[in-house]
Amino acid sequence: MPVRADFIVVRKAAHELTLYKDGQAVKTYRVALGTGGLAPKQRAGDNRVPEGLYRIDGRNPNSNFHRSLSISYPEPRDVAAARARGVAPGGGIMIHGIRNGLGWLGPLHLRDDWTAGCIAVTDEEIEEIWNAVPDGTPIRILP
């Protein structure tokens, strides 16, 4: 039976993404994160994953990585916080598969955090997540 979810939680320190349905965890995936470390995103180009409550606000079947789900970063609070620091907030934060042509890496991609601030899973896993969550699904990213 296909996985269906109505909420996503990412726990950065654990390198996990969990899909929830009606408050119950239905599937957990190991993830690779940004090369900027586990601190929250502060500005464009820091290669960090933001923290907070967002939503899936689009999808790209033809991205440079095997499918990508867009996360609604930056929200107005992120823009205001970055502006207060005198920097641009950045954007383009996604849940995606492995770079096109490198899908054969499979779970080896988990050896290091390698993204530019995104959340990466295997190509097979992004297919499952893609089909499990509709646009508008909330995603909470925790430290």
CSV table of C-alpha atoms in Angstrom, one decimal:
chain,number,residue,atom,x,y,z
A,1,MET,CA,0.0,0.0,0.0
A,2,PRO,CA,1.4,3.4,-0.9
A,3,VAL,CA,2.6,5.7,1.9
A,4,ARG,CA,0.4,8.8,2.5
A,5,ALA,CA,1.3,11.7,4.7
A,6,ASP,CA,-0.1,15.0,6.0
A,7,PHE,CA,2.9,16.3,7.9
A,8,ILE,CA,6.7,16.0,7.6
A,9,VAL,CA,9.3,16.4,10.4
A,10,VAL,CA,13.0,16.8,9.8
A,11,ARG,CA,15.4,16.3,12.7
A,12,LYS,CA,18.6,17.7,11.5
A,13,ALA,CA,20.8,16.4,14.4
A,14,ALA,CA,19.5,12.9,13.8
A,15,HIS,CA,19.7,13.3,10.0
A,16,GLU,CA,16.1,12.0,9.7
A,17,LEU,CA,13.0,12.9,7.8
A,18,THR,CA,9.7,11.4,9.1
A,19,LEU,CA,6.4,11.3,7.3
A,20,TYR,CA,3.3,11.5,9.5
A,21,LYS,CA,-0.4,10.7,8.9
A,22,ASP,CA,-3.0,11.7,11.4
A,23,GLY,CA,-0.3,12.2,14.1
A,24,GLN,CA,1.3,8.8,13.6
A,25,ALA,CA,4.8,8.3,12.1
A,26,VAL,CA,4.4,6.2,8.9
A,27,LYS,CA,8.0,6.2,7.5
A,28,THR,CA,11.4,7.6,8.4
A,29,TYR,CA,14.3,8.2,6.0
A,30,ARG,CA,17.9,9.0,6.6
A,31,VAL,CA,19.0,12.3,5.0
A,32,ALA,CA,22.0,14.3,4.0
A,33,LEU,CA,22.0,18.0,4.7
A,34,GLY,CA,23.9,21.1,3.8
A,35,THR,CA,27.6,21.4,3.9
A,36,GLY,CA,27.3,24.5,6.2
A,37,GLY,CA,26.7,22.4,9.3
A,38,LEU,CA,23.7,21.9,11.6
A,39,ALA,CA,23.2,25.5,12.7
A,40,PRO,CA,20.0,27.2,11.3
A,41,LYS,CA,20.2,29.0,8.0
A,42,GLN,CA,21.1,32.7,8.4
A,43,ARG,CA,21.8,34.0,5.0
A,44,ALA,CA,22.1,33.2,1.3
A,45,GLY,CA,25.1,31.0,0.5
A,46,ASP,CA,25.7,29.6,4.0
A,47,ASN,CA,24.7,26.1,2.8
A,48,ARG,CA,22.6,25.5,5.9
A,49,VAL,CA,19.1,24.1,6.3
A,50,PRO,CA,16.6,26.5,7.8
A,51,GLU,CA,14.6,25.6,11.0
A,52,GLY,CA,11.0,26.2,11.6
A,53,LEU,CA,7.5,25.5,10.2
A,54,TYR,CA,7.2,25.6,6.4
A,55,ARG,CA,5.2,23.9,3.8
A,56,ILE,CA,5.8,22.0,0.5
A,57,ASP,CA,5.0,24.7,-2.0
A,58,GLY,CA,5.9,23.1,-5.3
A,59,ARG,CA,7.6,20.3,-7.1
A,60,ASN,CA,10.1,20.0,-10.0
A,61,PRO,CA,10.1,16.7,-11.9
A,62,ASN,CA,13.0,18.0,-14.1
A,63,SER,CA,15.4,19.4,-11.5
A,64,ASN,CA,19.2,18.8,-11.5
A,65,PHE,CA,18.6,16.3,-8.8
A,66,HIS,CA,16.2,13.3,-9.1
A,67,ARG,CA,12.9,15.2,-8.5
A,68,SER,CA,12.6,18.0,-6.0
A,69,LEU,CA,10.0,19.2,-3.6
A,70,SER,CA,10.2,23.0,-2.8
A,71,ILE,CA,10.1,24.1,0.8
A,72,SER,CA,8.4,27.5,1.4
A,73,TYR,CA,11.6,29.2,2.7
A,74,PRO,CA,12.0,32.1,3.1
A,75,GLU,CA,8.8,32.9,5.0
A,76,PRO,CA,8.2,36.6,5.9
A,77,ARG,CA,9.8,36.0,9.3
A,78,ASP,CA,13.0,34.7,7.6
A,79,VAL,CA,13.1,37.7,5.3
A,80,ALA,CA,12.7,40.1,8.3
A,81,ALA,CA,15.4,38.3,10.3
A,82,ALA,CA,17.9,38.3,7.4
A,83,ARG,CA,17.1,42.0,6.7
A,84,ALA,CA,17.8,42.8,10.4
A,85,ARG,CA,21.2,41.1,10.0
A,86,GLY,CA,21.8,43.1,6.8
A,87,VAL,CA,22.0,40.0,4.6
A,88,ALA,CA,19.8,38.2,2.0
A,89,PRO,CA,17.9,35.2,3.3
A,90,GLY,CA,18.6,32.9,0.3
A,91,GLY,CA,16.1,30.4,-1.0
A,92,GLY,CA,15.7,27.4,-3.2
A,93,ILE,CA,15.5,25.0,-0.3
A,94,MET,CA,14.3,21.5,-1.4
A,95,ILE,CA,13.9,17.9,-0.5
A,96,HIS,CA,15.5,16.1,-3.4
A,97,GLY,CA,17.1,12.9,-4.7
A,98,ILE,CA,20.7,12.5,-5.8
A,99,ARG,CA,22.2,14.6,-8.6
A,100,ASN,CA,21.1,13.3,-11.9
A,101,GLY,CA,23.5,10.7,-13.2
A,102,LEU,CA,24.7,9.7,-9.8
A,103,GLY,CA,21.7,7.8,-8.5
A,104,TRP,CA,23.8,4.7,-8.4
A,105,LEU,CA,25.3,6.1,-5.2
A,106,GLY,CA,22.1,5.2,-3.4
A,107,PRO,CA,22.7,5.3,0.4
A,108,LEU,CA,26.4,6.1,-0.1
A,109,HIS,CA,25.3,9.7,-0.4
A,110,LEU,CA,24.7,9.7,3.3
A,111,ARG,CA,28.5,9.5,4.1
A,112,ASP,CA,28.7,13.2,4.2
A,113,ASP,CA,26.4,16.2,4.2
A,114,TRP,CA,26.8,17.5,0.6
A,115,THR,CA,23.9,19.8,-0.3
A,116,ALA,CA,23.7,23.6,-0.6
A,117,GLY,CA,21.2,23.7,2.2
A,118,CYS,CA,18.7,21.1,1.0
A,119,ILE,CA,17.5,17.8,2.4
A,120,ALA,CA,18.6,14.8,0.3
A,121,VAL,CA,17.4,11.3,0.1
A,122,THR,CA,18.0,8.5,-2.4
A,123,ASP,CA,16.2,8.6,-5.8
A,124,GLU,CA,13.9,5.7,-4.7
A,125,GLU,CA,13.0,7.6,-1.5
A,126,ILE,CA,12.2,10.9,-3.2
A,127,GLU,CA,9.9,9.0,-5.5
A,128,GLU,CA,8.0,7.6,-2.5
A,129,ILE,CA,8.0,11.0,-0.7
A,130,TRP,CA,6.9,12.8,-3.9
A,131,ASN,CA,3.9,10.5,-4.1
A,132,ALA,CA,3.1,10.6,-0.4
A,133,VAL,CA,2.8,14.3,0.2
A,134,PRO,CA,0.6,16.8,-1.7
A,135,ASP,CA,1.6,20.5,-2.2
A,136,GLY,CA,0.7,22.4,0.9
A,137,THR,CA,1.9,19.7,3.3
A,138,PRO,CA,3.4,21.3,6.4
A,139,ILE,CA,7.1,20.5,7.2
A,140,ARG,CA,8.7,21.3,10.6
A,141,ILE,CA,12.5,21.4,10.5
A,142,LEU,CA,14.0,20.9,14.0
A,143,PRO,CA,17.6,21.3,15.1
